[in-house]
Short mmCIF file of C-alpha atoms and ligand atoms in Angstrom, two decimals:
data_model
loop_
_atom_site.label_atom_id
_atom_site.label_comp_id
_atom_site.label_asym_id
_atom_site.label_seq_id
_atom_site.Cartn_x
_atom_site.Cartn_y
_atom_site.Cartn_z
CA UNK Q 1388 93.96 42.44 135.24
CA UNK Q 1389 94.33 40.12 132.71
CA UNK Q 1390 97.45 41.47 131.64
CA UNK Q 1391 99.24 40.80 134.79
CA UNK Q 1392 98.24 43.69 137.14
CA UNK Q 1393 97.17 43.97 140.41
CA UNK Q 1394 94.16 45.59 141.17
CA UNK Q 1395 94.76 47.69 144.21
CA UNK Q 1396 91.94 49.32 146.29
CA UNK Q 1397 93.63 51.69 148.87
CA UNK Q 1398 89.80 52.16 150.67
CA UNK Q 1399 87.76 48.78 150.49
CA UNK Q 1400 88.22 47.52 154.16
CA UNK Q 1401 86.76 44.59 155.47
CA UNK Q 1402 85.70 45.00 158.96
CA UNK Q 1403 84.99 41.88 161.22
CA UNK Q 1404 82.42 42.65 163.34
CA UNK Q 1405 84.37 41.23 166.24
CA UNK Q 1406 87.10 44.02 165.99
CA UNK Q 1407 89.53 42.76 168.48
CA UNK Q 1408 89.79 40.22 170.63
CA UNK Q 1409 89.59 36.50 169.76
CA UNK Q 1410 90.20 36.46 166.10
CA UNK Q 1411 93.34 38.36 166.26
CA UNK Q 1412 96.05 35.84 167.69
CA UNK Q 1413 98.59 33.95 165.89
CA UNK Q 1414 97.49 30.77 168.23
CA UNK Q 1415 94.22 30.55 166.33
CA UNK Q 1416 96.50 28.76 163.25
CA UNK Q 1417 97.67 25.12 163.30
CA UNK Q 1418 101.17 25.91 162.83
CA UNK Q 1419 101.61 23.01 160.39
CA UNK Q 1420 98.72 24.16 158.00
CA UNK Q 1421 100.02 28.06 157.78
CA UNK Q 1422 96.60 29.44 157.25
CA UNK Q 1423 92.68 28.79 158.36
CA UNK Q 1424 90.85 27.66 155.31
CA UNK Q 1425 87.39 28.27 154.70
CA UNK Q 1426 85.00 26.53 152.12
CA UNK Q 1427 82.19 28.83 151.48
CA UNK Q 1428 80.06 25.63 149.77
CA UNK Q 1429 80.28 23.42 152.94
CA UNK Q 1430 81.04 25.90 155.80
CA UNK Q 1431 83.95 23.60 156.81
CA UNK Q 1432 86.69 25.46 158.74
CA UNK Q 1433 90.15 23.82 158.56
CA UNK Q 1434 93.68 24.50 160.30
CA UNK Q 1435 92.20 26.27 162.92
CA UNK Q 1436 93.23 25.61 166.37
CA UNK Q 1437 90.17 27.43 168.04
CA UNK Q 1438 87.76 26.13 170.86
CA UNK Q 1439 83.71 26.65 170.48
CA UNK Q 1440 84.08 29.96 170.84
CA UNK Q 1441 86.62 31.13 168.40
CA UNK Q 1442 85.34 29.00 166.14
CA UNK Q 1443 82.16 30.44 165.67
CA UNK Q 1444 83.42 33.85 165.43
CA UNK Q 1445 86.21 32.41 162.80
CA UNK Q 1446 82.95 31.26 160.73
CA UNK Q 1447 80.87 34.18 160.73
CA UNK Q 1448 84.09 36.31 159.44
CA UNK Q 1449 85.05 33.90 157.18
CA UNK Q 1450 81.80 33.24 156.00
CA UNK Q 1451 80.90 37.09 155.52
CA UNK Q 1452 84.43 37.91 153.98
CA UNK Q 1453 83.69 34.75 151.30
CA UNK Q 1454 79.81 36.30 150.70
CA UNK Q 1455 81.64 40.17 150.32
CA UNK Q 1456 84.30 38.98 148.03
CA UNK Q 1457 82.37 36.69 145.76
CA UNK Q 1458 79.86 40.11 145.24
CA UNK Q 1459 82.83 42.39 144.15
CA UNK Q 1460 84.30 40.06 141.96
CA UNK Q 1461 80.66 39.50 140.52
CA UNK Q 1462 80.22 43.66 140.33
CA UNK Q 1463 83.53 44.19 138.86
CA UNK Q 1464 83.98 41.54 136.21
CA UNK Q 1465 80.21 40.39 135.53
CA UNK Q 1466 81.70 38.60 132.08
CA UNK Q 1467 83.18 36.16 134.79
CA UNK Q 1468 79.97 34.78 136.17
CA UNK Q 1469 79.32 32.44 133.58
CA UNK Q 1470 82.99 30.35 134.16
CA UNK Q 1471 83.40 31.18 138.05
CA UNK Q 1472 84.30 28.97 140.77
CA UNK Q 1473 83.53 30.40 144.26
CA UNK Q 1474 86.72 28.41 145.81
CA UNK Q 1475 88.13 28.31 149.71
CA UNK Q 1476 88.99 31.41 151.62
CA UNK Q 1477 91.54 31.68 153.94
CA UNK Q 1478 92.60 33.73 156.94
CA UNK Q 1479 96.42 34.22 157.52
CA UNK Q 1480 97.11 34.97 161.11
CA UNK Q 1481 100.54 34.27 161.20
CA UNK Q 1482 103.33 36.96 160.77
CA UNK Q 1483 105.17 35.99 157.64
CA UNK Q 1484 108.49 37.78 158.34
CA UNK Q 1485 110.96 35.51 159.88
CA UNK Q 1486 108.96 32.58 159.55
CA UNK Q 1487 110.99 29.19 158.01
CA UNK Q 1488 109.26 27.10 155.70
CA UNK Q 1489 110.87 24.71 153.10
CA UNK Q 1490 111.80 26.36 149.71
CA UNK Q 1491 108.89 25.28 147.89
CA UNK Q 1492 106.25 26.36 150.50
CA UNK Q 1493 107.84 29.77 150.90
CA UNK Q 1494 106.20 32.37 149.62
CA UNK Q 1495 108.38 35.27 150.69
CA UNK Q 1496 110.21 34.12 147.16
CA UNK Q 1497 109.05 34.71 144.22
CA UNK Q 1498 106.47 32.60 142.49
CA UNK Q 1499 103.30 31.93 140.34
CA UNK Q 1500 100.64 30.24 142.19
CA UNK Q 1501 100.14 26.40 141.06
CA UNK Q 1502 98.97 24.22 143.61
CA UNK Q 1503 99.95 20.54 143.71
CA UNK Q 1504 97.03 18.92 144.90
CA UNK Q 1505 94.61 20.72 142.62
CA UNK Q 1506 95.21 20.88 139.05
CA UNK Q 1507 93.09 23.78 137.49
CA UNK Q 1508 93.77 22.42 133.64
CA UNK Q 1509 94.31 26.00 132.42
CA UNK Q 1510 91.61 27.80 134.32
CA UNK Q 1511 92.83 30.95 136.32
CA UNK Q 1512 93.64 31.33 139.74
CA UNK Q 1513 91.73 34.79 141.00
CA UNK Q 1514 92.41 35.98 144.41
CA UNK Q 1515 91.11 38.95 146.39
CA UNK Q 1516 92.98 39.83 149.51
CA UNK Q 1517 92.13 42.35 152.10
CA UNK Q 1518 94.66 43.19 154.85
CA UNK Q 1519 92.49 43.59 158.11
CA UNK Q 1520 95.80 43.96 160.62
CA UNK Q 1521 94.39 45.79 163.66
CA UNK Q 1522 97.15 47.53 164.83
CA UNK Q 1523 97.59 49.45 161.13
CA UNK Q 1524 100.53 47.38 159.85
CA UNK Q 1525 100.55 46.88 156.06
CA UNK Q 1526 101.77 43.47 154.01
CA UNK Q 1527 104.35 43.75 152.21
CA UNK Q 1528 104.87 42.29 148.62
CA UNK Q 1529 107.32 42.09 146.26
CA UNK Q 1530 105.92 42.22 142.55
CA UNK Q 1531 108.11 40.95 140.11
CA UNK Q 1532 108.59 40.81 136.30
CA UNK Q 1533 106.01 39.71 133.07
CA UNK Q 1534 104.76 36.15 133.19
CA UNK Q 1535 106.12 35.80 129.66
CA UNK Q 1536 109.80 36.80 130.78
CA UNK Q 1537 109.92 34.55 133.74
CA UNK Q 1538 108.66 31.72 131.26
CA UNK Q 1539 111.21 32.49 128.86
CA UNK Q 1540 114.16 31.87 131.17
CA UNK Q 1541 112.65 28.74 132.64
CA UNK Q 1542 110.86 26.87 129.70
CA UNK Q 1543 113.89 25.38 128.22
CA UNK Q 1544 114.79 23.51 131.52
CA UNK Q 1545 111.33 22.61 132.43
CA UNK Q 1546 110.95 19.25 130.09
CA UNK Q 1547 108.02 17.64 128.67
CA UNK Q 1548 105.23 16.89 130.69
CA UNK Q 1549 104.58 13.33 131.74
CA UNK Q 1550 101.26 11.77 131.41
CA UNK Q 1551 101.76 8.71 133.30
CA UNK Q 1552 102.66 10.55 136.10
CA UNK Q 1553 99.50 12.81 136.28
CA UNK Q 1554 97.28 9.53 135.85
CA UNK Q 1555 99.10 7.82 138.79
CA UNK Q 1556 98.90 10.99 141.16
CA UNK Q 1557 94.99 11.03 140.19
CA UNK Q 1558 94.88 7.28 141.10
CA UNK Q 1559 96.06 7.49 144.04
CA UNK Q 1560 94.06 10.56 145.16
CA UNK Q 1561 97.33 13.00 145.45
CA UNK Q 1562 95.84 15.26 143.10
CA UNK Q 1563 92.09 16.19 142.83
CA UNK Q 1564 91.46 15.23 139.12
CA UNK Q 1565 94.34 14.38 136.60
CA UNK Q 1566 97.35 17.22 136.09
CA UNK Q 1567 97.07 18.29 132.56
CA UNK Q 1568 100.01 19.00 130.59
CA UNK Q 1569 99.58 22.79 131.67
CA UNK Q 1570 99.70 22.04 135.38
CA UNK Q 1571 102.84 20.03 135.30
CA UNK Q 1572 104.43 22.87 133.69
CA UNK Q 1573 102.94 25.45 136.00
CA UNK Q 1574 104.14 23.33 138.89
CA UNK Q 1575 107.66 22.98 137.54
CA UNK Q 1576 107.78 26.48 136.77
CA UNK Q 1577 106.44 27.59 140.21
CA UNK Q 1578 109.45 25.22 141.76
CA UNK Q 1579 112.23 26.03 139.38
CA UNK Q 1580 111.62 29.88 140.24
CA UNK Q 1581 111.68 29.67 143.98
CA UNK Q 1582 114.44 26.73 143.92
CA UNK Q 1583 117.02 29.23 142.02
CA UNK Q 1584 118.73 31.22 144.33
CA UNK Q 1585 120.55 33.20 141.62
CA UNK Q 1586 117.42 34.32 139.91
CA UNK Q 1587 115.37 35.16 143.49
CA UNK Q 1588 118.86 37.50 144.20
CA UNK Q 1589 118.85 38.91 140.82
CA UNK Q 1590 115.26 39.55 139.19
CA UNK Q 1591 114.24 42.82 139.70
CA UNK Q 1592 110.74 43.48 141.58
CA UNK Q 1593 108.91 46.24 142.79
CA UNK Q 1594 108.12 46.53 147.13
CA UNK Q 1595 104.62 47.24 147.80
CA UNK Q 1596 103.16 47.61 151.21
CA UNK Q 1597 99.46 47.30 151.10
CA UNK Q 1598 97.90 48.93 154.22
CA UNK Q 1599 95.80 47.76 157.00
CA UNK Q 1600 91.98 48.49 155.61
CA UNK Q 1601 93.16 47.95 152.02
CA UNK Q 1602 92.47 45.14 149.50
CA UNK Q 1603 93.69 44.29 146.29
CA UNK Q 1604 92.65 41.75 143.38
CA UNK Q 1605 94.92 39.64 140.51
CA UNK Q 1606 95.48 36.43 139.04
CA UNK Q 1607 98.12 35.01 140.78
CA UNK Q 1608 98.91 32.12 138.34
CA UNK Q 1609 100.03 35.22 136.22
CA UNK Q 1610 101.50 37.75 138.73
CA UNK Q 1611 104.99 36.99 139.98
CA UNK Q 1612 104.59 37.66 143.51
CA UNK Q 1613 106.24 37.29 147.19
CA UNK Q 1614 104.67 37.88 150.62
CA UNK Q 1615 107.29 39.22 152.55
CA UNK Q 1616 105.93 40.70 155.60
CA UNK Q 1617 102.36 41.27 157.31
CA UNK Q 1618 99.91 39.61 159.87
CA UNK Q 1619 96.65 38.97 159.21
CA UNK Q 1620 95.17 38.99 155.94
CA UNK Q 1621 91.97 37.53 154.57
CA UNK Q 1622 91.89 35.88 150.91
CA UNK Q 1623 89.42 34.77 148.45
CA UNK Q 1624 90.35 32.46 145.64
CA UNK Q 1625 88.38 32.02 142.42
CA UNK Q 1626 88.87 29.75 139.44
CA UNK Q 1627 87.99 31.51 136.37
CA UNK Q 1628 87.31 29.64 133.01
CA UNK Q 1629 89.69 30.80 130.27
CA UNK Q 1630 86.70 31.15 127.81
CA UNK Q 1631 85.15 33.88 130.51
CA UNK Q 1632 88.10 35.68 130.38
CA UNK Q 1633 87.91 39.39 128.09
CA UNK Q 1634 91.08 38.42 126.25
CA UNK Q 1635 91.77 34.46 126.78
CA UNK Q 1636 95.14 35.35 124.88
CA UNK Q 1637 96.57 36.61 127.74
CA UNK Q 1638 96.32 33.40 129.98
CA UNK Q 1639 99.48 31.53 130.92
CA UNK Q 1640 97.69 28.59 129.31
CA UNK Q 1641 97.37 30.20 126.09
CA UNK Q 1642 100.78 31.93 126.58
CA UNK Q 1643 102.60 28.53 127.27
CA UNK Q 1644 100.84 26.80 124.25
CA UNK Q 1645 101.95 29.62 122.19
CA UNK Q 1646 105.43 29.19 123.55
CA UNK Q 1647 105.53 25.68 123.47
CA UNK Q 1648 103.48 25.24 120.19
CA UNK Q 1649 101.48 22.38 121.38
CA UNK Q 1650 98.32 21.97 123.08
CA UNK Q 1651 98.56 21.57 126.89
CA UNK Q 1652 95.10 21.02 128.05
FE1 LIG X 1090 101.41 33.12 145.91
#
């Protein structure tokens, strides 16, 4: 996984207590937000257009999923426990195929994850996904070239990070904490890959259909991915300290530092 592979669990199903009915409706999502998010620390749900009845069921499902996802990561990767943040979970009740987004928000385009308002300062973005589609439909991903190859193509055109801009964004509250040089490069890498229509059209990728009732885990800051079709998936995000990894040298932080020959923290 640290080398940029996707761990696939064909029989690891998350089965909500409410198998049908209110949880499986695209009307639950606030269309502007695209996902419903859940903070396991506070229990707060965001982005849901739900009445009290749906909200309490959503809460129950997300809470159970977030706890199960944490347990799976701790069981599979005990070494991460010392540097793990159990961040937000999300529920994705909208069909991806055919939906129109602005180019930078369009996750149907190949990208590595980098969050504009949440700098990681080098920490890894580890995500567990589970396809809970009740009609058995798969979730389709495209998985692209290794991170190093992506970075080699785009790095020369990304420019140098600007620390004054990062301070300003943090000062006005546009980012949760200051973007490091690493965060700035990763955002530019995300944006440049999505904006480059020639790259999107020509770069090789593998298509994989994750069946309903399956789960998968990967470092989405490293795996070049696009989610092109599917409806009703759950996702749990973790942040992992680079030092907690078995091979910190495989992290995008260390890879970009080697390539740019400078410290990016
Ligand atoms: Fe993504």
